[in-house]
Coordinates of C-alpha atoms and ligand atoms in Angstrom, one line a residue:
M1 CA 64.8 29.1 109.6
S2 CA 64.9 31.9 112.1
S3 CA 65.4 35.3 110.6
S4 CA 67.0 36.8 113.7
P5 CA 70.8 37.4 113.5
P6 CA 72.9 34.7 115.2
S7 CA 74.3 37.2 117.6
E8 CA 74.4 41.0 118.1
P9 CA 77.5 42.4 116.5
G10 CA 77.3 45.8 118.1
P11 CA 79.2 45.2 121.3
L12 CA 82.0 43.4 119.4
L13 CA 82.3 46.1 116.8
A14 CA 82.4 48.8 119.5
Y15 CA 85.0 46.7 121.4
L16 CA 87.1 46.3 118.2
D17 CA 86.9 50.0 117.3
G18 CA 88.2 50.9 120.7
Q19 CA 91.1 48.6 120.5
T20 CA 94.7 49.2 119.5
W21 CA 95.2 46.1 117.4
D22 CA 95.2 42.7 119.0
Y23 CA 98.5 40.8 118.6
D24 CA 96.8 37.6 117.4
A25 CA 94.9 39.4 114.7
Y26 CA 98.1 41.3 113.8
E27 CA 100.2 38.1 113.6
Q28 CA 97.5 36.5 111.5
E29 CA 97.5 39.5 109.1
I30 CA 101.3 39.3 108.7
K31 CA 101.2 35.6 108.1
A32 CA 98.4 36.1 105.6
R33 CA 100.4 38.8 103.8
K34 CA 103.4 36.6 103.6
R35 CA 101.3 33.8 102.2
Q36 CA 99.8 36.3 99.7
D37 CA 103.3 37.3 98.6
A38 CA 104.1 33.6 98.2
I39 CA 101.2 32.9 96.0
Q40 CA 101.7 35.8 93.6
D41 CA 101.8 34.4 90.1
G42 CA 100.2 31.2 91.5
E43 CA 103.3 30.3 93.5
L44 CA 102.8 28.9 96.9
I45 CA 105.9 26.8 97.9
L46 CA 105.3 24.0 100.3
P47 CA 108.2 23.0 102.6
A48 CA 110.4 20.5 100.7
H49 CA 109.3 17.5 102.9
E50 CA 105.6 18.1 102.0
R51 CA 106.0 18.6 98.3
G52 CA 104.5 15.6 96.4
R53 CA 103.6 13.9 99.8
L54 CA 100.9 16.3 101.1
V55 CA 97.6 14.9 99.8
T56 CA 95.2 17.2 101.7
A57 CA 95.5 20.9 102.6
H58 CA 93.6 23.6 104.3
V59 CA 93.0 26.9 102.6
P60 CA 91.6 29.8 104.6
V61 CA 89.0 31.7 102.6
I62 CA 87.5 34.1 105.2
Y63 CA 89.1 35.3 108.4
G64 CA 87.5 36.5 111.6
C65 CA 83.9 36.5 112.7
N66 CA 81.3 39.3 113.1
H67 CA 79.1 37.3 115.6
V68 CA 79.2 37.3 119.3
C69 CA 78.2 33.9 120.6
T70 CA 78.5 34.5 124.3
F71 CA 81.0 31.7 124.9
C72 CA 83.4 32.4 122.1
I73 CA 86.7 34.2 122.1
I74 CA 87.3 34.0 118.3
P75 CA 85.9 37.4 117.3
Y76 CA 88.0 39.1 119.9
R77 CA 91.2 37.4 118.8
R78 CA 90.7 37.2 115.0
G79 CA 88.7 40.4 114.4
R80 CA 85.9 41.2 111.9
E81 CA 85.3 38.9 109.0
R82 CA 87.4 39.5 105.9
S83 CA 87.0 37.4 102.8
R84 CA 90.0 36.6 100.6
R85 CA 89.8 37.4 96.9
L86 CA 88.5 34.6 94.8
G87 CA 91.4 34.8 92.3
E88 CA 93.9 34.6 95.1
I89 CA 92.2 31.5 96.6
V90 CA 92.1 29.8 93.2
A91 CA 95.7 30.6 92.5
E92 CA 96.7 29.0 95.9
V93 CA 94.6 25.9 95.2
R94 CA 96.2 25.6 91.7
S95 CA 99.6 25.9 93.2
L96 CA 98.9 23.3 95.9
V97 CA 97.6 20.9 93.3
E98 CA 100.8 21.3 91.2
Q99 CA 102.7 20.2 94.3
G100 CA 100.7 17.1 94.7
V101 CA 97.7 18.1 96.8
K102 CA 94.5 16.2 95.8
E103 CA 92.0 17.6 98.3
V104 CA 91.5 21.1 99.8
T105 CA 89.3 22.1 102.7
L106 CA 88.1 25.7 102.5
L107 CA 88.2 27.2 105.9
G108 CA 86.3 30.0 107.7
Q109 CA 84.8 30.5 111.2
I110 CA 81.5 30.8 109.3
V111 CA 82.6 29.6 105.9
D112 CA 79.1 30.1 104.4
R113 CA 79.6 33.8 105.0
Y114 CA 82.3 33.9 102.4
G115 CA 81.9 37.1 100.4
Y116 CA 79.2 38.7 102.6
D117 CA 81.7 41.5 103.5
V118 CA 82.2 42.4 99.8
P119 CA 79.2 44.1 98.2
D120 CA 78.1 42.1 95.1
G121 CA 81.1 39.8 95.7
P122 CA 81.1 36.1 94.9
K123 CA 79.6 33.9 97.6
L124 CA 80.6 30.4 98.8
P125 CA 78.6 28.6 96.0
D126 CA 80.5 30.7 93.4
L127 CA 83.8 29.9 95.1
L128 CA 83.0 26.2 95.1
R129 CA 82.1 26.3 91.4
T130 CA 85.3 28.1 90.5
V131 CA 87.6 25.9 92.6
H132 CA 85.8 22.9 91.1
E133 CA 87.3 23.8 87.8
V134 CA 90.9 23.4 89.0
E135 CA 92.4 20.6 87.0
G136 CA 94.0 17.8 89.0
L137 CA 92.0 18.6 92.1
E138 CA 90.0 15.6 93.2
R139 CA 88.1 16.7 96.3
I140 CA 86.8 19.9 98.0
R141 CA 85.5 20.2 101.5
F142 CA 84.5 23.3 103.5
L143 CA 84.0 24.1 107.1
T144 CA 82.7 25.4 109.5
S145 CA 79.1 26.2 108.7
H146 CA 76.6 28.1 110.7
P147 CA 72.9 26.9 110.7
N148 CA 71.6 30.3 109.7
Y149 CA 73.7 30.5 106.5
M150 CA 73.2 27.1 104.9
T151 CA 71.1 28.4 101.9
D152 CA 69.3 26.1 99.5
E153 CA 71.7 27.4 96.8
L154 CA 74.7 26.2 98.8
L155 CA 73.2 22.8 99.5
R156 CA 72.3 22.3 95.8
T157 CA 75.8 23.3 94.8
V158 CA 77.2 20.7 97.1
A159 CA 74.8 18.1 95.6
D160 CA 75.6 19.2 92.0
L161 CA 79.4 19.3 92.0
P162 CA 81.0 15.9 92.1
K163 CA 84.3 17.1 93.5
V164 CA 82.5 18.7 96.5
M165 CA 82.2 16.1 99.3
E166 CA 78.9 15.2 100.8
H167 CA 80.1 16.2 104.3
I168 CA 78.7 19.1 106.3
E169 CA 80.1 20.4 109.6
V170 CA 77.4 22.6 111.2
P171 CA 77.5 23.1 115.0
V172 CA 74.3 23.1 117.0
Q173 CA 76.1 23.7 120.4
A174 CA 72.9 22.9 122.4
G175 CA 69.5 21.3 122.0
N176 CA 67.6 23.6 124.4
D177 CA 66.1 26.9 123.2
E178 CA 66.8 28.8 126.4
V179 CA 70.5 27.7 126.4
L180 CA 70.7 28.6 122.7
R181 CA 69.2 32.0 123.4
R182 CA 71.8 32.7 126.1
M183 CA 74.5 31.5 123.8
R184 CA 73.1 34.0 121.2
R185 CA 73.2 31.5 118.5
G186 CA 70.2 32.9 116.6
Y187 CA 68.3 29.7 116.0
T188 CA 66.2 27.1 117.9
A189 CA 66.5 23.4 118.2
D190 CA 63.6 23.0 115.8
D191 CA 65.4 25.3 113.3
Y192 CA 68.3 22.9 113.5
R193 CA 66.1 19.8 113.1
R194 CA 64.6 21.3 109.9
L195 CA 68.1 22.2 108.7
V196 CA 69.3 18.6 109.1
E197 CA 66.2 17.4 107.2
R198 CA 66.9 19.9 104.4
I199 CA 70.6 18.9 104.2
R200 CA 69.6 15.2 104.0
E201 CA 66.9 15.8 101.5
T202 CA 69.2 17.8 99.2
I203 CA 72.4 15.8 99.4
P204 CA 72.1 12.1 99.1
N205 CA 74.2 10.0 101.6
V206 CA 75.5 13.1 103.3
S207 CA 77.4 13.0 106.6
V208 CA 76.5 15.7 109.1
V209 CA 78.9 16.6 112.0
T210 CA 78.1 18.9 114.9
D211 CA 79.7 20.6 117.9
I212 CA 78.2 20.5 121.4
I213 CA 79.0 22.5 124.6
V214 CA 77.9 20.9 127.8
G215 CA 77.8 22.6 131.2
F216 CA 77.1 26.1 129.9
P217 CA 76.3 28.6 132.8
G218 CA 72.9 27.8 134.1
E219 CA 72.4 24.6 132.1
T220 CA 70.0 22.4 134.1
E221 CA 69.8 18.7 133.9
A222 CA 66.6 19.0 131.9
Q223 CA 68.2 21.4 129.4
F224 CA 71.2 19.1 129.0
M225 CA 68.8 16.2 128.3
D226 CA 67.2 18.3 125.5
T227 CA 70.7 18.3 123.9
Y228 CA 71.1 14.6 124.5
N229 CA 67.7 13.8 123.1
L230 CA 68.2 15.9 120.0
L231 CA 71.4 14.0 119.2
A232 CA 69.6 10.6 119.9
E233 CA 66.9 11.7 117.5
L234 CA 69.1 13.1 114.7
K235 CA 71.8 10.4 114.7
L236 CA 74.5 12.6 113.3
D237 CA 77.8 11.2 112.0
K238 CA 79.9 12.8 114.6
A239 CA 79.6 15.2 117.6
H240 CA 82.6 17.1 119.0
V241 CA 81.8 17.7 122.6
A242 CA 83.4 20.2 124.9
C243 CA 82.9 21.1 128.5
F244 CA 82.2 24.9 128.9
S245 CA 85.1 26.8 130.2
P246 CA 85.0 30.6 130.4
R247 CA 87.1 32.6 128.0
P248 CA 88.4 36.1 128.7
H249 CA 86.4 39.1 127.2
T250 CA 83.4 36.9 126.5
V251 CA 79.9 37.6 127.9
A252 CA 79.6 34.2 129.4
A253 CA 82.8 34.7 131.4
R254 CA 80.9 37.3 133.4
W255 CA 78.2 34.7 134.4
E256 CA 78.6 32.3 137.2
D257 CA 80.2 29.1 136.0
D258 CA 77.8 27.1 138.1
V259 CA 77.9 23.6 136.7
P260 CA 80.6 21.8 138.7
W261 CA 83.4 20.3 136.6
P262 CA 82.6 16.6 137.5
E263 CA 79.0 17.2 136.4
K264 CA 80.3 18.7 133.1
E265 CA 82.5 15.7 132.6
R266 CA 79.5 13.4 133.3
R267 CA 77.4 15.2 130.7
R268 CA 80.3 15.0 128.2
R269 CA 80.7 11.3 128.7
M270 CA 77.0 10.7 128.3
I271 CA 77.1 12.4 124.9
D272 CA 80.3 10.6 123.9
D273 CA 78.8 7.2 124.8
L274 CA 75.6 7.9 122.9
Q275 CA 77.5 9.2 119.9
R276 CA 79.8 6.2 119.9
E277 CA 76.8 3.9 119.6
I278 CA 75.3 6.0 116.8
M279 CA 78.6 6.1 114.9
A280 CA 79.0 2.3 115.2
E281 CA 75.5 1.9 113.9
I282 CA 76.1 4.2 110.9
N283 CA 79.5 2.7 110.0
R284 CA 78.1 -0.9 110.1
R285 CA 76.0 0.1 107.1
Y286 CA 79.3 0.4 105.1
V287 CA 80.2 -3.3 105.6
D288 CA 80.4 -5.1 102.3
Q289 CA 80.0 -1.8 100.4
T290 CA 82.7 -0.5 98.2
V291 CA 83.6 3.1 98.9
E292 CA 86.0 5.6 97.3
V293 CA 89.0 6.3 99.6
L294 CA 91.5 9.1 99.1
V295 CA 94.7 7.7 100.5
E296 CA 96.6 10.2 102.7
D297 CA 99.5 8.2 104.2
L298 CA 100.9 5.0 105.6
H299 CA 100.1 4.3 109.2
K300 CA 101.6 1.3 111.1
G301 CA 101.9 -0.6 107.8
K302 CA 98.4 0.2 106.5
W303 CA 97.2 2.8 104.1
R304 CA 95.0 5.4 105.7
G305 CA 92.5 7.5 103.9
R306 CA 89.0 8.9 104.0
T307 CA 85.7 8.3 102.3
R308 CA 83.8 11.1 100.6
T309 CA 81.8 11.3 103.9
N310 CA 85.1 11.8 105.8
K311 CA 85.1 8.3 107.5
L312 CA 88.6 7.0 108.3
V313 CA 89.5 3.8 106.4
F314 CA 92.6 1.5 106.7
F315 CA 93.6 -1.1 104.2
E316 CA 96.7 -3.1 103.3
D317 CA 98.3 -3.0 99.8
P318 CA 101.9 -3.5 98.8
R319 CA 101.6 -0.9 96.1
D320 CA 102.2 2.8 96.8
R321 CA 98.7 4.2 97.0
R322 CA 99.4 7.6 98.5
G323 CA 97.3 10.3 96.8
E324 CA 95.2 7.8 94.9
L325 CA 91.4 7.4 94.9
V326 CA 91.1 3.7 95.7
P327 CA 87.8 1.7 95.7
V328 CA 87.8 -0.2 99.0
R329 CA 85.4 -2.9 100.0
I330 CA 84.7 -2.5 103.7
T331 CA 85.2 -5.6 105.8
W332 CA 85.1 -4.3 109.3
A333 CA 83.5 -1.1 110.9
G334 CA 83.9 0.4 114.3
P335 CA 82.7 3.7 115.6
Y336 CA 85.9 5.6 114.7
S337 CA 87.3 3.8 111.7
M338 CA 86.8 1.1 109.2
Q339 CA 89.0 -1.5 107.5
G340 CA 88.7 -3.0 104.1
V341 CA 90.4 -4.4 101.1
P342 CA 91.1 -2.6 97.8
A343 CA 88.6 -3.6 95.2
D344 CA 91.0 -3.0 92.3
V345 CA 93.6 -5.7 93.0
P346 CA 94.8 -7.3 89.7
P347 CA 95.1 -11.1 89.9
D348 CA 98.9 -11.0 89.8
V349 CA 99.3 -8.8 92.9
A350 CA 99.6 -10.8 96.1
L351 CA 97.9 -9.1 99.0
R352 CA 98.2 -10.1 102.6
V353 CA 94.8 -9.3 103.9
D354 CA 93.7 -10.4 107.3
E355 CA 90.1 -9.4 107.7
T356 CA 90.2 -10.1 111.4
L357 CA 93.0 -7.6 112.1
P358 CA 92.2 -5.4 115.1
V359 CA 91.3 -1.9 114.3
V360 CA 93.9 0.9 114.4
A361 CA 92.4 3.8 116.4
G362 CA 92.0 6.9 114.3
Ligands
SF4_401 S1 81.1 30.3 117.8 FE1 81.5 30.7 115.6 S2 79.9 32.0 115.0 FE2 79.9 32.2 117.2 S3 81.3 33.9 117.6 FE3 82.6 32.0 117.6 S4 83.4 31.9 115.6 FE4 81.7 33.3 115.5

């Protein structure tokens, strides 16, 4: 893995030091403080309509970002990275679980950098191990990762802790080294290849999700094809694709936005089409397998939930399954969702299951 920093923080820090505080960051701090007040003594009160009905929840663990990817506005809006105290996070998770939450997703712009701003403070593996101890919590996810911070210790922790889902979101953004350099991402396409290999070796049956930007300033057809070919080779579980659009304050906004919009759209569609085929191929492997689904809610008469690998699954069942971990035998798989039948149906429960039902888009 490249040892160079993902991006040069100097200009950002200088920019931030010269600023009277940014309203976004200020609002965020106020919100965070209110939230902190709410969770004192482990009390975080969800709105009444969510209590006992909310199955999954997001819990921010680190705010801001110290990097300066040249396309990204986040550091300018959210400020430098600040990790929340571990005890405060655990208290919040405990409180959410007491109100019915079964799965938490720990959030950060670079979540793997949790604790890097606190000398000798706990890091993400420590946080995962501590949150794992919360009784009643069934599942833990975390996002978003950065390729340069996915340590072996972190990957082993994910593999070792049964409540931590085998699902990693780690953006590559581009598959061409020159584009990556101009994005100031701090790694090469080969570094990313090796990372995906390491993730797959360490965490059995893992799903890996990425982000892609197409039409970055100066991106040639050949450079775009490097990204396309990287995705075709790695066959990741999902790729969120965005067309480049300049953001105020960012370095890339000072460069000529020279890929015409129709061309950006064409590149985006090409990646989407490729990825759809890959996802259909991956999901087909689930057919006839029984997977554990955490049921989130009822959608058009069907229970909707997610596998450990974050795949969307629909099934019918007259019983109230919200918040339950249900073993589901997959009977149909499309690129975006799957359908199945619960594998735990006692003989006296009548189920109307039509295995040819059209898929409900997720
Ligand atoms: S893309 Fe991610 S790592 Fe880069 S500056 Fe934005 S938030 Fe930070």
